[in-house]
Short mmCIF file of C-alpha atoms in Angstrom, two decimals:
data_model
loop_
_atom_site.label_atom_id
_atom_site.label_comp_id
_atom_site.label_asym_id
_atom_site.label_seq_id
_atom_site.Cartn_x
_atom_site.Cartn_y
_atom_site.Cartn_z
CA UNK A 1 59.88 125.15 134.61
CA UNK A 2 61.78 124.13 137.48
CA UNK A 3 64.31 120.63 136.06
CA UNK A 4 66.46 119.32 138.98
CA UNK A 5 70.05 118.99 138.06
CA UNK A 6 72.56 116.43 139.04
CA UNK A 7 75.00 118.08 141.29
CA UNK A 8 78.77 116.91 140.27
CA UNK A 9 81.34 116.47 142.63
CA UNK A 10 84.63 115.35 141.43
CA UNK A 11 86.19 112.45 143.17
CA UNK A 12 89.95 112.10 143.00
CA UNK A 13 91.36 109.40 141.49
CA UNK A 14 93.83 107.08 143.26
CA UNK A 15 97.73 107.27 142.29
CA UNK A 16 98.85 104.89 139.18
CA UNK A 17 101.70 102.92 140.52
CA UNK A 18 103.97 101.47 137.85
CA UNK A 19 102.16 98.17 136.92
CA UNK A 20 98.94 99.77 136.47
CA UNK A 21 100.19 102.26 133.99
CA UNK A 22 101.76 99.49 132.20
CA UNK A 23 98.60 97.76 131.74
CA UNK A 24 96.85 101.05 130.52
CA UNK A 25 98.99 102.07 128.18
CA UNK A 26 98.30 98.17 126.48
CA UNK A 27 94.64 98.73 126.58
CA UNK A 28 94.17 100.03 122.50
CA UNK A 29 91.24 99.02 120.47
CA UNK A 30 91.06 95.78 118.70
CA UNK A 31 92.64 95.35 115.23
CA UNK A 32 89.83 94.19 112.76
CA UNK A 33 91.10 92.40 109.68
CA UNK A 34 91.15 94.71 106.60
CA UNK A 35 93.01 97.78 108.39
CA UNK A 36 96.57 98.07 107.92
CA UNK A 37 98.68 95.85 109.42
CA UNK A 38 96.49 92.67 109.82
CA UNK A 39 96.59 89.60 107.20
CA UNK A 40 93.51 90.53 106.15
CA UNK A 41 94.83 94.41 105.16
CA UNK A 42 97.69 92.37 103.59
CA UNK A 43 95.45 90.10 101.49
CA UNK A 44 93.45 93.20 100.21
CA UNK A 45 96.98 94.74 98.72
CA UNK A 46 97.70 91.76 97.31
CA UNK A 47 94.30 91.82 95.68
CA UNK A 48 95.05 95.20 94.62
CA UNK A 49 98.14 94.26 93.42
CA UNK A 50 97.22 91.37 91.20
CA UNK A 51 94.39 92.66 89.67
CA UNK A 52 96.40 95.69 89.07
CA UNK A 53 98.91 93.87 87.45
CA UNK A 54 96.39 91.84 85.20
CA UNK A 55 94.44 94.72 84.17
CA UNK A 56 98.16 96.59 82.93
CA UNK A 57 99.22 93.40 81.19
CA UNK A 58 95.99 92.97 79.44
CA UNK A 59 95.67 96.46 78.00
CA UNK A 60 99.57 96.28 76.87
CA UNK A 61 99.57 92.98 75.36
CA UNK A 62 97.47 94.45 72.75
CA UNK A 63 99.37 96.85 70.08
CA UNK A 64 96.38 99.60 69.16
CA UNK A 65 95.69 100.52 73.22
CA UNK A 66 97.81 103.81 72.52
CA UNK A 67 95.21 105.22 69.68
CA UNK A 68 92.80 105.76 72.54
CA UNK A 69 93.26 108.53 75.52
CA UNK A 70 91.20 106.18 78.18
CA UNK A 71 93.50 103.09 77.20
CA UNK A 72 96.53 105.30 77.87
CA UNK A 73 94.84 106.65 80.60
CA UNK A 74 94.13 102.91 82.30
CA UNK A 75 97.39 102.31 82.05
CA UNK A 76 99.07 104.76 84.19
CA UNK A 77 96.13 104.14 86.45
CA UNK A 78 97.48 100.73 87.14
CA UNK A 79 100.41 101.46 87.27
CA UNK A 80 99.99 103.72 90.11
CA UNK A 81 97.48 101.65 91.71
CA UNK A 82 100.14 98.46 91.42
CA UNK A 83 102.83 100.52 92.55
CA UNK A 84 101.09 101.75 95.48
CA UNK A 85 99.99 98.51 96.58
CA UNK A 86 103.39 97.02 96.18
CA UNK A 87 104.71 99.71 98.48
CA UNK A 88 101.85 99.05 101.42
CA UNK A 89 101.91 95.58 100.97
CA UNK A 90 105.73 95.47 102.03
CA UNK A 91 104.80 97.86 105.18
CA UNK A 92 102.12 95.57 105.97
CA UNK A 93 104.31 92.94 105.72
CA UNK A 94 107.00 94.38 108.28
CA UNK A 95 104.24 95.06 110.42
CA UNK A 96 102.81 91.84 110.82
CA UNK A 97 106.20 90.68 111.02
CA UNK A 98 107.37 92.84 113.55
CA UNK A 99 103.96 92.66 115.21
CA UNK A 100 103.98 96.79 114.52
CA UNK A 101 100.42 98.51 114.81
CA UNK A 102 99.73 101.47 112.16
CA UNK A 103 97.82 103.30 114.48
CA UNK A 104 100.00 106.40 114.03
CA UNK A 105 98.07 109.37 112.99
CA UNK A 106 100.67 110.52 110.54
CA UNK A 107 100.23 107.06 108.95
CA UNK A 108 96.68 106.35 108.51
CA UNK A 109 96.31 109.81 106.90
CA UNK A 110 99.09 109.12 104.61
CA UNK A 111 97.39 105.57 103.82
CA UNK A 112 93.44 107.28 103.55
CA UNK A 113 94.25 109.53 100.84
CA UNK A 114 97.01 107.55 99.33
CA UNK A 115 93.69 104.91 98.92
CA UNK A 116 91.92 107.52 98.06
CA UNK A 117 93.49 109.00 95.04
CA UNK A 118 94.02 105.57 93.69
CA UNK A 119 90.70 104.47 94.06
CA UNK A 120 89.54 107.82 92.35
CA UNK A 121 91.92 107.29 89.35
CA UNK A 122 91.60 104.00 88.65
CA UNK A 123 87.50 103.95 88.78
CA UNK A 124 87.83 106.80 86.81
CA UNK A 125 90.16 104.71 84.31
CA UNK A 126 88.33 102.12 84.10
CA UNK A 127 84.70 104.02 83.67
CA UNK A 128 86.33 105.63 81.05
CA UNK A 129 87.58 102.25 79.20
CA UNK A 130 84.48 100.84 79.81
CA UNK A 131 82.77 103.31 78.03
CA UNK A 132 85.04 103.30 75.40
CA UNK A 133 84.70 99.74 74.96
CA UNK A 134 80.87 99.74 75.00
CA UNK A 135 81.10 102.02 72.19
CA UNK A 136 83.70 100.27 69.94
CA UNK A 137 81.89 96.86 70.28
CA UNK A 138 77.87 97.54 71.08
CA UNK A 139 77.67 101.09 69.27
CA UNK A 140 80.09 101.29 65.93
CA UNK A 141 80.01 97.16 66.08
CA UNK A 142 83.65 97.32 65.37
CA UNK A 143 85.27 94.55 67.52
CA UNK A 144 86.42 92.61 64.25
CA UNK A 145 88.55 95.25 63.60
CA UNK A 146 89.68 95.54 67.70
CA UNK A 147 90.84 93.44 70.45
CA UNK A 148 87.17 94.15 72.64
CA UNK A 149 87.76 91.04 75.07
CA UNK A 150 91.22 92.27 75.65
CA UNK A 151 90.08 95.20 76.26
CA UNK A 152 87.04 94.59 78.06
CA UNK A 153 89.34 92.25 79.91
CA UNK A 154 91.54 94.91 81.17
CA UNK A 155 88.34 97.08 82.30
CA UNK A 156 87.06 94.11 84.49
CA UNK A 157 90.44 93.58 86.03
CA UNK A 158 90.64 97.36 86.82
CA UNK A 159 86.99 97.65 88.30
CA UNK A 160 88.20 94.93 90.40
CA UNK A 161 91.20 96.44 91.46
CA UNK A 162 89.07 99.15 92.77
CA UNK A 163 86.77 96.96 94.45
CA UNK A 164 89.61 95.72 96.48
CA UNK A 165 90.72 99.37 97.51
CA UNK A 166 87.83 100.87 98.27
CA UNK A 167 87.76 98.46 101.91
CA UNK A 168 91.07 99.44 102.45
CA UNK A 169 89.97 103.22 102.08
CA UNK A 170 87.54 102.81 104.44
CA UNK A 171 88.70 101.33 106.72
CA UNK A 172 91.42 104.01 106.97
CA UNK A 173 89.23 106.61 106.36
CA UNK A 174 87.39 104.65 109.11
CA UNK A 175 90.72 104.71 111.97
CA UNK A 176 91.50 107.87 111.16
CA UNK A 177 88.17 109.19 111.35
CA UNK A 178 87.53 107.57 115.13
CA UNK A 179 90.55 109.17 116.69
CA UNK A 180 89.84 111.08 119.32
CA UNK A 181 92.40 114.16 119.98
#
């Protein structure tokens, strides 16, 4: 089977004088709120903060949470995952200050599996509480004898503290993912 194909011929392209390179090297893809360094990045931290925060409170401000490995186990979660969003909420705060893009390679990785180990630990926390919980008031009907809305409390708070990560993991996951190099 005889296909015609396109012949190729390079053409050269004309010299970049000074203002033109100037003007290419502006030329980067458009920010979309969420990814680091944009308000809406920021406001997903702060999410991830305060429902951190909430969910760690909760399970402390009872006095039996340390009787049960998943309890103990939700708490370093949050604590991790309130840390962590502490720290990135105070780099996406110099950036927007500083009007900074976090379009650095080095960075985005760093922030994808930083999101992604917290997202993994604290789903995994709060899975485990939740099941916990499910047993303690719906199976053994012990919640009498237990603080079950604290406790169930501190799962929701923690599921929702995921649920504001996991955008922030993807879109990182996302950036770092659509580099080309």
């Amino acid at each position: 089977m005889n296909v015609s194909r396109p012949a190729v011929h390079p053409v050269e392209a004309p010299p970049l004088t000074d203002g033109d390179a100037q003007i290419l090297q502006r030329v980067r893809m458009k920010d979309i709120q969420g990814m680091p360094g944009t308000p809406g990045g920021l406001a997903l931290r702060l999410l991830q903060l305060a429902f951190a925060i909430a969910a760690l409170v909760v399970m402390i401000s009872t006095s039996d949470f340390t009787s049960v490995t998943a309890f103990c186990y939700l708490v370093a979660a949050t604590i991790l995952q309130g840390t962590w969003s502490l720290l990135l909420a105070g780099v996406d705060i110099y950036a927007i200050l500083v009007r900074r893009s976090l379009r650095n390679h080095f960075v985005v990785c760093f922030f994808t599996v930083g999101d992604g180990i917290t997202a993994i630990l604290t789903f995994a926390a709060a899975s485990a509480s939740a099941g916990i919980t499910v047993l303690i008031g719906n199976d053994l009907n012990r919640c009498a004898e237990n603080n079950c809305a604290s406790f169930e409390t501190a799962t929701a708070m923690a599921f929702l503290s995921w649920f504001a990560v996991s955008p922030s993991f993807l879109f990182n996951f996302w950036t770092m993912a659509s580099r080309r190099g």
